[in-house]
Tab-separated table of C-alpha atoms and ligand atoms in Angstrom:
chain	number	residue	atom	x	y	z
A	1	MET	CA	-68.008	-101.755	0.156
A	2	SER	CA	-66.568	-105.199	-0.064
A	3	LYS	CA	-64.099	-106.281	-2.683
A	4	ARG	CA	-66.787	-108.288	-4.231
A	5	GLY	CA	-69.108	-105.300	-4.314
A	6	LYS	CA	-66.439	-103.157	-5.942
A	7	ARG	CA	-65.807	-105.754	-8.601
A	8	ARG	CA	-69.499	-105.968	-9.283
A	9	THR	CA	-69.696	-102.187	-9.712
A	10	LYS	CA	-66.762	-102.245	-12.092
A	11	LYS	CA	-68.387	-105.032	-14.082
A	12	LYS	CA	-71.637	-103.117	-14.180
A	13	SER	CA	-70.052	-99.952	-15.578
A	14	TYR	CA	-68.160	-102.085	-18.111
A	15	GLN	CA	-71.447	-103.637	-19.220
A	16	LYS	CA	-72.999	-100.177	-19.394
A	17	ARG	CA	-70.219	-98.885	-21.643
A	18	ASN	CA	-70.572	-101.975	-23.771
A	19	ARG	CA	-74.263	-101.361	-24.183
A	20	THR	CA	-73.681	-97.715	-25.129
A	21	VAL	CA	-71.222	-98.791	-27.820
A	22	LEU	CA	-73.743	-101.308	-29.149
A	23	VAL	CA	-76.506	-98.709	-29.222
A	24	LEU	CA	-74.229	-96.233	-31.022
A	25	LEU	CA	-73.185	-98.902	-33.497
A	26	ALA	CA	-76.817	-99.757	-34.166
A	27	LEU	CA	-77.630	-96.080	-34.713
A	28	VAL	CA	-74.739	-95.707	-37.164
A	29	LEU	CA	-75.918	-98.813	-39.048
A	30	ILE	CA	-79.482	-97.483	-39.229
A	31	LEU	CA	-78.155	-94.138	-40.470
A	32	ILE	CA	-76.067	-95.840	-43.169
A	33	TYR	CA	-79.102	-97.910	-44.179
A	34	ILE	CA	-81.254	-94.772	-44.463
A	35	ILE	CA	-78.610	-93.004	-46.559
A	36	ILE	CA	-78.280	-95.993	-48.892
A	37	GLN	CA	-82.063	-96.265	-49.242
A	38	LYS	CA	-82.336	-92.561	-50.020
A	39	ARG	CA	-79.553	-92.801	-52.596
A	40	GLU	CA	-81.290	-95.764	-54.242
A	41	ASP	CA	-84.548	-93.825	-54.415
A	42	GLU	CA	-82.862	-90.778	-55.859
A	43	SER	CA	-80.818	-92.577	-58.422
A	44	TYR	CA	-83.187	-95.162	-59.793
A	45	ALA	CA	-81.713	-94.046	-63.089
A	46	SER	CA	-78.215	-95.204	-62.316
A	47	MET	CA	-79.559	-98.512	-61.011
A	48	THR	CA	-81.096	-99.143	-64.384
A	49	SER	CA	-78.085	-97.469	-65.969
A	50	ALA	CA	-80.183	-94.658	-67.439
A	51	SER	CA	-78.760	-91.254	-66.793
A	52	ILE	CA	-79.563	-87.809	-68.012
A	53	GLY	CA	-75.858	-87.365	-68.601
A	54	ASP	CA	-76.246	-89.658	-71.599
A	55	ILE	CA	-78.368	-87.129	-73.416
A	56	ILE	CA	-77.389	-83.867	-71.765
A	57	ASP	CA	-75.782	-82.607	-74.971
A	58	VAL	CA	-79.026	-82.855	-76.917
A	59	ILE	CA	-81.322	-81.347	-74.330
A	60	GLU	CA	-79.470	-78.190	-73.422
A	61	ARG	CA	-81.877	-76.158	-75.489
A	62	GLY	CA	-84.796	-76.508	-73.132
A	63	GLN	CA	-87.695	-78.545	-72.057
A	64	ALA	CA	-91.185	-79.318	-73.264
A	65	ASP	CA	-94.059	-79.943	-70.873
A	66	VAL	CA	-95.998	-83.192	-70.884
A	67	SER	CA	-99.680	-82.668	-70.063
A	68	ARG	CA	-100.643	-86.334	-70.543
A	69	TYR	CA	-98.799	-89.631	-70.663
A	70	ILE	CA	-100.761	-92.782	-71.146
A	71	VAL	CA	-100.391	-96.506	-71.562
A	72	TYR	CA	-103.386	-98.138	-73.238
A	73	GLY	CA	-103.049	-101.805	-74.103
A	74	THR	CA	-99.555	-102.241	-75.505
A	75	HIS	CA	-98.924	-98.631	-76.547
A	76	PHE	CA	-97.493	-95.522	-74.933
A	77	ASN	CA	-98.501	-91.991	-75.888
A	78	ILE	CA	-97.926	-88.433	-74.799
A	79	GLU	CA	-99.343	-84.961	-75.289
A	80	GLY	CA	-97.759	-81.669	-74.367
A	81	SER	CA	-96.486	-78.264	-75.367
A	82	LEU	CA	-93.287	-76.309	-75.952
A	83	ASP	CA	-92.733	-72.560	-75.766
A	84	ILE	CA	-90.666	-71.570	-78.757
A	85	THR	CA	-89.837	-68.230	-80.330
A	86	ASN	CA	-88.687	-69.416	-83.724
A	87	PRO	CA	-91.798	-70.019	-85.855
A	88	GLU	CA	-89.797	-71.398	-88.817
A	89	ILE	CA	-90.874	-74.944	-88.056
A	90	ASP	CA	-90.742	-77.643	-90.667
A	91	ASP	CA	-91.645	-80.656	-88.521
A	92	VAL	CA	-92.285	-81.728	-84.942
A	93	GLN	CA	-91.881	-85.338	-83.874
A	94	VAL	CA	-91.792	-87.303	-80.661
A	95	VAL	CA	-88.856	-89.705	-80.705
A	96	ALA	CA	-87.625	-92.464	-78.409
A	97	LYS	CA	-83.844	-92.123	-78.443
A	98	LYS	CA	-81.375	-94.695	-77.152
A	99	SER	CA	-78.145	-93.550	-75.570
A	100	SER	CA	-76.421	-95.003	-78.655
A	101	GLY	CA	-78.247	-92.359	-80.679
A	102	GLU	CA	-80.632	-94.734	-82.425
A	103	GLU	CA	-84.098	-93.213	-82.748
A	104	ILE	CA	-87.655	-94.519	-83.013
A	105	THR	CA	-90.012	-91.918	-84.437
A	106	VAL	CA	-93.577	-91.884	-83.135
A	107	ASP	CA	-96.337	-90.472	-85.368
A	108	THR	CA	-96.989	-86.988	-84.026
A	109	THR	CA	-99.541	-84.295	-84.779
A	110	TYR	CA	-98.754	-80.691	-83.837
A	111	GLU	CA	-99.958	-77.112	-84.048
A	112	TYR	CA	-98.043	-73.873	-83.693
A	113	GLU	CA	-99.857	-70.908	-82.254
A	114	ARG	CA	-98.672	-67.746	-80.480
A	115	GLY	CA	-95.232	-68.943	-79.495
A	116	GLU	CA	-96.326	-72.426	-78.478
A	117	ILE	CA	-96.156	-75.811	-80.139
A	118	SER	CA	-98.768	-78.268	-78.912
A	119	PHE	CA	-98.040	-81.858	-79.841
A	120	SER	CA	-99.715	-85.243	-79.468
A	121	THR	CA	-99.055	-88.854	-80.420
A	122	LEU	CA	-102.592	-89.791	-79.356
A	123	ASP	CA	-104.363	-89.835	-82.685
A	124	LYS	CA	-105.507	-93.379	-81.856
A	125	ILE	CA	-105.289	-94.655	-78.298
A	126	ASN	CA	-103.936	-98.069	-79.317
A	127	THR	CA	-101.215	-96.883	-81.686
A	128	GLY	CA	-98.124	-94.811	-80.902
A	129	LEU	CA	-95.002	-96.212	-79.299
A	130	ASP	CA	-95.352	-100.013	-79.267
A	131	LEU	CA	-93.937	-101.112	-75.911
A	132	GLU	CA	-93.807	-104.736	-77.038
A	133	THR	CA	-91.136	-104.058	-79.647
A	134	LEU	CA	-88.555	-102.193	-77.540
A	135	ASP	CA	-85.151	-103.793	-77.051
A	136	ARG	CA	-83.643	-104.048	-73.595
A	137	ASP	CA	-82.146	-100.576	-73.301
A	138	ASN	CA	-82.960	-97.079	-72.065
A	139	TYR	CA	-85.085	-94.817	-74.218
A	140	TYR	CA	-85.294	-91.068	-73.719
A	141	ILE	CA	-88.566	-89.637	-74.982
A	142	LEU	CA	-87.713	-86.342	-76.653
A	143	LEU	CA	-89.412	-83.728	-78.758
A	144	LYS	CA	-87.549	-83.224	-82.012
A	145	VAL	CA	-88.176	-79.916	-83.758
A	146	THR	CA	-86.873	-79.471	-87.283
A	147	SER	CA	-86.545	-75.885	-88.526
A	148	SER	CA	-87.130	-74.906	-92.123
A	149	ASN	CA	-83.352	-74.528	-92.560
A	150	GLY	CA	-82.972	-78.201	-91.679
A	151	GLN	CA	-81.606	-77.716	-88.182
A	152	MET	CA	-82.835	-80.272	-85.655
A	153	ASN	CA	-83.263	-79.452	-81.994
A	154	TYR	CA	-84.187	-81.915	-79.264
A	155	TYR	CA	-86.092	-81.003	-76.129
A	156	SER	CA	-86.389	-83.206	-73.075
A	157	LEU	CA	-89.732	-83.578	-71.351
A	158	SER	CA	-90.828	-82.521	-67.913
A	159	ASN	CA	-93.884	-83.760	-66.094
A	160	ASP	CA	-96.715	-81.244	-66.016
A	161	THR	CA	-99.377	-83.815	-65.053
A	162	GLU	CA	-100.904	-84.874	-61.745
A	163	TYR	CA	-99.318	-88.316	-62.187
A	164	THR	CA	-96.063	-88.770	-60.318
A	165	ASP	CA	-95.726	-92.529	-59.759
A	166	PRO	CA	-93.587	-94.414	-62.272
A	167	ILE	CA	-95.475	-96.863	-64.483
A	168	ASN	CA	-94.228	-100.446	-64.481
A	169	TYR	CA	-95.299	-102.142	-67.690
A	170	TYR	CA	-94.736	-105.857	-68.345
A	171	THR	CA	-94.658	-107.066	-71.934
A	172	LEU	CA	-96.781	-109.995	-73.070
A	173	THR	CA	-95.296	-113.415	-72.389
A	174	ARG	CA	-93.515	-114.792	-75.449
A	175	ASN	CA	-91.448	-117.982	-75.217
A	176	ASN	CA	-91.633	-117.788	-71.439
A	177	SER	CA	-89.990	-114.402	-71.492
A	178	ASN	CA	-91.063	-110.909	-70.393
A	179	ASN	CA	-89.585	-107.446	-70.281
A	180	LYS	CA	-90.335	-104.946	-67.570
A	181	ILE	CA	-90.495	-101.332	-68.681
A	182	ASN	CA	-90.143	-98.619	-66.079
A	183	ILE	CA	-91.640	-95.373	-67.345
A	184	SER	CA	-90.647	-92.390	-65.241
A	185	PHE	CA	-89.505	-88.797	-65.184
A	186	LEU	CA	-85.988	-88.317	-63.902
A	187	THR	CA	-84.684	-85.004	-62.650
A	188	GLN	CA	-81.030	-84.171	-62.361
A	189	ASN	CA	-79.551	-80.689	-61.886
A	190	SER	CA	-82.990	-79.223	-62.663
A	191	VAL	CA	-83.085	-80.994	-66.028
A	192	SER	CA	-86.003	-83.374	-66.386
A	193	ALA	CA	-86.334	-86.305	-68.769
A	194	LEU	CA	-88.926	-88.937	-69.552
A	195	VAL	CA	-87.161	-92.277	-69.655
A	196	LEU	CA	-88.296	-95.800	-70.525
A	197	SER	CA	-85.960	-98.418	-69.049
A	198	VAL	CA	-86.455	-101.867	-70.533
A	199	GLU	CA	-85.069	-104.887	-68.717
A	200	LYS	CA	-85.639	-108.633	-68.768
A	201	VAL	CA	-87.509	-110.236	-65.868
A	202	SER	CA	-87.498	-113.943	-65.067
A	203	LYS	CA	-91.289	-114.066	-64.936
A	204	LEU	CA	-94.366	-111.907	-64.462
A	205	PRO	CA	-95.142	-110.884	-60.868
A	206	ASP	CA	-97.895	-113.049	-59.346
A	207	ASP	CA	-100.546	-110.358	-59.745
A	208	VAL	CA	-99.712	-109.392	-63.342
A	209	TYR	CA	-101.418	-111.096	-66.298
A	210	ASP	CA	-101.234	-110.937	-70.079
A	211	VAL	CA	-104.929	-111.292	-70.911
A	212	VAL	CA	-108.242	-111.063	-69.068
A	213	ILE	CA	-111.274	-113.056	-70.212
A	214	ASP	CA	-114.609	-111.748	-69.048
A	215	PRO	CA	-117.536	-114.128	-69.557
A	216	GLY	CA	-120.525	-111.772	-69.398
A	217	HIS	CA	-123.245	-111.767	-66.720
A	218	GLY	CA	-123.179	-114.550	-64.063
A	219	GLY	CA	-124.612	-115.003	-60.568
A	220	ASN	CA	-128.252	-113.952	-60.590
A	221	ASP	CA	-127.772	-112.208	-63.945
A	222	THR	CA	-128.453	-114.822	-66.611
A	223	GLY	CA	-128.180	-112.496	-69.591
A	224	ALA	CA	-130.298	-113.452	-72.585
A	225	ILE	CA	-132.384	-116.615	-72.414
A	226	SER	CA	-133.564	-118.857	-75.233
A	227	GLY	CA	-135.568	-121.926	-74.241
A	228	ARG	CA	-133.419	-123.807	-71.737
A	229	TYR	CA	-130.264	-121.981	-72.718
A	230	GLN	CA	-128.767	-119.086	-70.757
A	231	GLU	CA	-126.241	-116.570	-72.082
A	232	ASP	CA	-124.199	-116.562	-68.860
A	233	GLU	CA	-123.679	-120.341	-69.068
A	234	ILE	CA	-122.796	-120.404	-72.764
A	235	VAL	CA	-120.210	-117.622	-72.491
A	236	LEU	CA	-118.703	-119.134	-69.341
A	237	GLU	CA	-118.122	-122.474	-71.044
A	238	ASN	CA	-116.559	-120.720	-74.022
A	239	GLY	CA	-114.533	-118.388	-71.787
A	240	LEU	CA	-112.974	-121.349	-69.987
A	241	GLU	CA	-112.134	-122.912	-73.356
A	242	LEU	CA	-110.567	-119.643	-74.560
A	243	LYS	CA	-108.493	-119.516	-71.381
A	244	LYS	CA	-107.084	-122.979	-72.155
A	245	LYS	CA	-106.246	-122.029	-75.711
A	246	LEU	CA	-104.481	-118.804	-74.750
A	247	GLU	CA	-102.554	-120.580	-72.015
A	248	HIS	CA	-101.481	-123.083	-74.617
A	249	LEU	CA	-99.816	-120.130	-76.411
A	250	GLY	CA	-97.917	-119.476	-73.179
A	251	LEU	CA	-100.008	-116.488	-72.102
A	252	LYS	CA	-100.941	-115.872	-68.478
A	253	VAL	CA	-104.717	-115.537	-68.320
A	254	LEU	CA	-107.107	-114.219	-65.690
A	255	ILE	CA	-110.814	-115.030	-65.921
A	256	THR	CA	-113.235	-112.671	-64.155
A	257	ARG	CA	-115.584	-115.481	-63.086
A	258	ASP	CA	-115.385	-119.255	-63.242
A	259	GLY	CA	-118.896	-120.404	-62.370
A	260	THR	CA	-118.302	-120.560	-58.607
A	261	GLU	CA	-119.831	-117.116	-58.139
A	262	THR	CA	-122.945	-117.044	-55.941
A	263	ASP	CA	-126.328	-115.427	-56.502
A	264	GLU	CA	-124.915	-112.312	-54.851
A	265	TYR	CA	-122.953	-111.738	-58.028
A	266	ASP	CA	-124.739	-109.335	-60.360
A	267	THR	CA	-124.443	-106.024	-62.165
A	268	TYR	CA	-124.397	-104.136	-58.872
A	269	ASN	CA	-121.024	-105.299	-57.620
A	270	ILE	CA	-118.798	-105.026	-60.664
A	271	TYR	CA	-116.749	-102.306	-58.933
A	272	ASP	CA	-116.385	-104.276	-55.682
A	273	GLU	CA	-113.023	-105.714	-54.770
A	274	ASP	CA	-113.708	-108.959	-56.656
A	275	GLY	CA	-115.975	-107.382	-59.259
A	276	ARG	CA	-115.071	-107.783	-62.930
A	277	VAL	CA	-114.100	-104.150	-63.520
A	278	THR	CA	-111.833	-104.005	-60.467
A	279	MET	CA	-110.236	-107.346	-61.313
A	280	ALA	CA	-109.489	-106.225	-64.867
A	281	ASN	CA	-108.100	-102.865	-63.764
A	282	GLU	CA	-105.815	-104.543	-61.235
A	283	SER	CA	-104.713	-107.333	-63.560
A	284	GLY	CA	-101.816	-105.547	-65.265
A	285	ALA	CA	-103.154	-107.212	-68.433
A	286	LYS	CA	-102.792	-105.616	-71.822
A	287	ILE	CA	-106.005	-106.914	-73.345
A	288	LEU	CA	-109.471	-107.986	-72.207
A	289	ILE	CA	-111.949	-110.093	-74.140
A	290	SER	CA	-115.538	-109.908	-72.925
A	291	LEU	CA	-117.794	-112.673	-74.254
A	292	HIS	CA	-121.521	-112.226	-74.808
A	293	MET	CA	-124.463	-113.589	-76.764
A	294	ASN	CA	-126.759	-111.065	-78.358
A	295	SER	CA	-130.523	-110.967	-78.399
A	296	ASN	CA	-133.134	-108.909	-80.061
A	297	GLU	CA	-136.858	-108.811	-79.387
A	298	SER	CA	-137.801	-108.086	-82.951
A	299	ASP	CA	-136.474	-110.838	-85.191
A	300	PHE	CA	-134.938	-108.400	-87.660
A	301	VAL	CA	-131.587	-110.025	-88.011
A	302	ASP	CA	-130.220	-113.212	-89.401
A	303	GLY	CA	-127.768	-113.278	-86.550
A	304	GLY	CA	-124.001	-112.998	-86.893
A	305	VAL	CA	-121.012	-111.701	-85.023
A	306	GLU	CA	-120.441	-108.177	-83.639
A	307	VAL	CA	-117.114	-107.048	-82.167
A	308	TYR	CA	-117.199	-103.845	-80.094
A	309	ALA	CA	-114.216	-101.587	-79.434
A	310	ALA	CA	-113.685	-98.195	-77.787
A	311	PRO	CA	-113.736	-94.942	-79.790
A	312	ASN	CA	-110.535	-93.471	-81.227
A	313	MET	CA	-108.963	-96.840	-81.858
A	314	ASP	CA	-107.174	-98.508	-84.685
A	315	LEU	CA	-109.665	-101.294	-85.431
A	316	SER	CA	-107.399	-103.842	-87.074
A	317	LEU	CA	-107.487	-106.284	-84.130
A	318	ALA	CA	-111.281	-105.910	-83.854
A	319	LYS	CA	-111.522	-106.589	-87.591
A	320	SER	CA	-109.278	-109.612	-87.260
A	321	PHE	CA	-111.564	-111.058	-84.537
A	322	ALA	CA	-114.639	-110.561	-86.736
A	323	ASP	CA	-113.000	-111.943	-89.897
A	324	ASN	CA	-111.480	-114.975	-88.198
A	325	ILE	CA	-114.733	-115.853	-86.403
A	326	VAL	CA	-116.754	-115.606	-89.624
A	327	GLU	CA	-114.269	-117.763	-91.463
A	328	GLU	CA	-113.293	-120.337	-88.843
A	329	ALA	CA	-116.686	-120.715	-87.130
A	330	ASP	CA	-118.587	-120.595	-90.412
A	331	THR	CA	-120.900	-117.787	-89.325
A	332	THR	CA	-121.731	-114.345	-90.773
A	333	TYR	CA	-121.155	-110.669	-90.000
A	334	SER	CA	-124.160	-109.184	-88.235
A	335	GLU	CA	-126.569	-107.193	-90.412
A	336	MET	CA	-126.971	-104.649	-87.631
A	337	LYS	CA	-126.251	-101.141	-88.945
A	338	THR	CA	-126.229	-99.089	-85.720
A	339	ASP	CA	-122.680	-98.034	-84.729
A	340	LYS	CA	-121.186	-100.189	-87.470
A	341	GLU	CA	-117.673	-99.208	-88.580
A	342	GLU	CA	-116.718	-102.155	-90.762
A	343	ASP	CA	-118.189	-105.611	-91.364
A	344	GLY	CA	-118.535	-107.142	-87.903
A	345	VAL	CA	-116.865	-104.162	-86.161
A	346	TYR	CA	-118.762	-101.679	-83.996
A	347	VAL	CA	-117.931	-98.619	-81.920
A	348	ARG	CA	-120.752	-97.468	-79.699
A	349	THR	CA	-119.572	-94.000	-78.770
A	350	ILE	CA	-122.717	-92.945	-76.997
A	351	GLU	CA	-122.002	-95.246	-74.080
A	352	ILE	CA	-118.271	-94.828	-74.051
A	353	GLN	CA	-117.891	-91.181	-74.910
A	354	ASN	CA	-115.829	-89.006	-72.640
A	355	ARG	CA	-117.897	-87.442	-69.882
A	356	ASN	CA	-117.094	-83.900	-70.976
A	357	SER	CA	-118.220	-84.304	-74.519
A	358	ALA	CA	-121.415	-83.036	-76.050
A	359	THR	CA	-122.372	-86.579	-76.987
A	360	PHE	CA	-122.230	-87.681	-73.405
A	361	ARG	CA	-124.506	-84.904	-72.219
A	362	GLY	CA	-127.233	-86.330	-74.416
A	363	TYR	CA	-126.881	-89.724	-72.773
A	364	LYS	CA	-128.900	-90.404	-69.644
A	365	GLY	CA	-128.626	-94.137	-69.181
A	366	ILE	CA	-125.561	-94.440	-67.011
A	367	TYR	CA	-127.335	-93.480	-63.776
A	368	ASP	CA	-130.387	-95.610	-64.477
A	369	SER	CA	-128.796	-98.816	-65.673
A	370	ILE	CA	-125.356	-100.069	-66.529
A	371	PRO	CA	-124.792	-99.960	-70.271
A	372	TYR	CA	-123.619	-103.323	-71.458
A	373	LEU	CA	-120.466	-101.895	-72.926
A	374	PHE	CA	-119.321	-100.381	-69.610
A	375	ILE	CA	-116.550	-102.943	-69.431
A	376	ILE	CA	-114.645	-101.503	-72.409
A	377	ARG	CA	-115.018	-97.969	-71.092
A	378	GLU	CA	-114.296	-98.598	-67.414
A	379	ILE	CA	-111.090	-100.624	-67.857
A	380	GLY	CA	-109.407	-98.045	-70.096
A	381	GLY	CA	-109.008	-95.302	-67.478
A	382	ILE	CA	-108.605	-91.828	-68.971
A	383	SER	CA	-107.972	-93.273	-72.457
A	384	THR	CA	-111.578	-94.419	-72.813
A	385	GLY	CA	-113.256	-91.871	-70.535
A	386	ALA	CA	-114.046	-94.172	-67.600
A	387	TYR	CA	-116.365	-92.258	-65.293
A	388	VAL	CA	-118.299	-94.322	-62.760
A	389	ASN	CA	-117.463	-92.113	-59.798
A	390	GLY	CA	-119.720	-93.469	-57.064
A	391	SER	CA	-122.350	-90.771	-57.420
A	392	ASN	CA	-124.904	-93.571	-57.755
A	393	SER	CA	-124.083	-95.674	-54.710
A	394	SER	CA	-125.957	-98.744	-55.936
A	395	TYR	CA	-123.382	-99.222	-58.711
A	396	GLY	CA	-120.342	-98.450	-56.617
A	397	GLU	CA	-117.250	-96.576	-57.731
A	398	ASN	CA	-114.528	-97.324	-60.230
A	399	ILE	CA	-111.452	-96.254	-58.294
A	400	TYR	CA	-109.354	-96.696	-61.450
A	401	ARG	CA	-111.382	-94.230	-63.527
A	402	ASN	CA	-108.545	-91.674	-63.574
A	403	SER	CA	-105.791	-94.178	-64.250
A	404	ASN	CA	-103.293	-93.333	-66.992
A	405	VAL	CA	-102.808	-97.059	-67.583
A	406	GLY	CA	-105.682	-98.856	-69.303
A	407	VAL	CA	-106.530	-102.337	-70.537
A	408	GLU	CA	-107.461	-102.554	-74.232
A	409	GLY	CA	-110.964	-104.028	-74.244
A	410	TYR	CA	-113.044	-105.875	-76.836
A	411	LEU	CA	-116.578	-107.102	-76.337
A	412	ILE	CA	-117.565	-109.897	-78.671
A	413	GLU	CA	-121.203	-110.789	-79.313
A	414	LEU	CA	-120.675	-114.286	-80.668
A	415	GLY	CA	-124.170	-114.530	-82.123
A	416	TYR	CA	-127.848	-114.045	-81.370
A	417	MET	CA	-129.557	-116.237	-78.766
A	418	ASN	CA	-132.885	-115.762	-80.533
A	419	VAL	CA	-131.577	-116.744	-83.957
A	420	ASN	CA	-131.644	-120.506	-84.144
A	421	THR	CA	-128.729	-121.000	-86.552
A	422	ASP	CA	-126.536	-118.751	-84.373
A	423	LEU	CA	-127.469	-120.439	-81.112
A	424	ARG	CA	-126.912	-123.908	-82.548
A	425	ASN	CA	-123.629	-122.903	-84.141
A	426	VAL	CA	-122.252	-121.481	-80.881
A	427	LEU	CA	-123.470	-124.510	-78.912
A	428	ASN	CA	-121.978	-127.074	-81.307
A	429	ASN	CA	-119.075	-125.126	-82.659
A	430	GLY	CA	-117.937	-122.909	-79.752
A	431	ASP	CA	-114.448	-124.315	-80.006
A	432	SER	CA	-114.013	-122.799	-83.495
A	433	TYR	CA	-115.135	-119.370	-82.258
A	434	MET	CA	-112.563	-119.518	-79.467
A	435	GLN	CA	-109.856	-120.784	-81.814
A	436	ALA	CA	-110.579	-117.827	-84.107
A	437	ILE	CA	-110.117	-115.358	-81.216
A	438	THR	CA	-106.918	-117.146	-80.177
A	439	ASP	CA	-105.562	-116.995	-83.737
A	440	SER	CA	-106.213	-113.230	-83.904
A	441	ILE	CA	-104.382	-112.582	-80.631
A	442	ASN	CA	-101.525	-114.819	-81.673
A	443	SER	CA	-100.947	-113.097	-84.993
A	444	TYR	CA	-101.695	-109.486	-83.933
A	445	TYR	CA	-99.330	-109.608	-80.949
A	446	LYS	CA	-96.857	-112.001	-82.621
A	447	ILE	CA	-96.936	-114.368	-79.668
A	448	LYS	CA	-95.633	-117.523	-81.379
B	1	ZN	ZN1	-124.660	-110.141	-72.639
């Protein structure tokens, strides 16, 4: 071997060693990266500065099981149970406790039977813990049991549901500002806790909205027709106006159709990727307003407004819509009696009832046609009993039917197409109807 050759060999082995060192270094770096990632996953709590250690002293007594945790609209609710031997119970409450000790009490109903307390904050699906009012802090959701001798014991909550992913909730936009609330179960040294971590975000993620507007019908579905007027066109024009008004309040608004939809668009693709139900479910919005015009073959009514909401709801926002529309748009409450709860407010349980209920079993329509109130039911997930499961392939499948996060939906029949005063009022005065809806949202959610 020549000198040259020798040198080359030496150089080669030097390069080889160099490469080995580089490979080892890379492996070490990858390993470190994996460890850091794993740590971050495990200790989301410490990232958001929530830690079970903060409340360990109050939860030593034991844990309650959560069988349901739900976000519907702007409210959070839970249901669950606690095994307890001491039956001397004076009160049971769900509380949201800050690490500072400050407590928010959530209205709770409970029963004690054979060594078990079952509790629920879900009396109404849109009341409970108001996520919009929480300060930026960490809140531990605890069960507080007060004995008849006045002693108070706190129990932390463990997850006994099929839902394991954290919920990320974004508050409504107010003054260009939003909070993000991470709702998750943390486990540390076999103690589990349900924690809400509230932090400020600079803006909503691109795919998260405050409000969804759903102008009814569209495509080859005209809705009701009166002379040369079509329901789908009237509600679209008003929907676009409502969008402008809500955006003027600073809200981020998604509209389910904007008039560019083709003839392909109809009632058979609402669960498709760009269908109205899918869009609403994916929107991250807190509230949906669906706009319609009514019609009735028999001319029994003098027209007027009807606002529809889901069952088991506090109806004060629905009532506010009806009242404001009547007043600001100079119209009337509908005379329709069926499903009426209050003047202008309706809850049509037969089409929205939970699939397991006796009421639902008497209802056959869902597999023959799509009930017009499906939108309220199908965007609420388990809170409203969404159930379009694909068993009728022509209507598709609502893949969000089992979601524990739901959009609070209202369907507003502005007036009757076949009642002349109503039709003319909506055509000439649509702006006042939309202003009334905007005013209700503004005051109910304290936007401005
Ligand atoms: Zn309609």
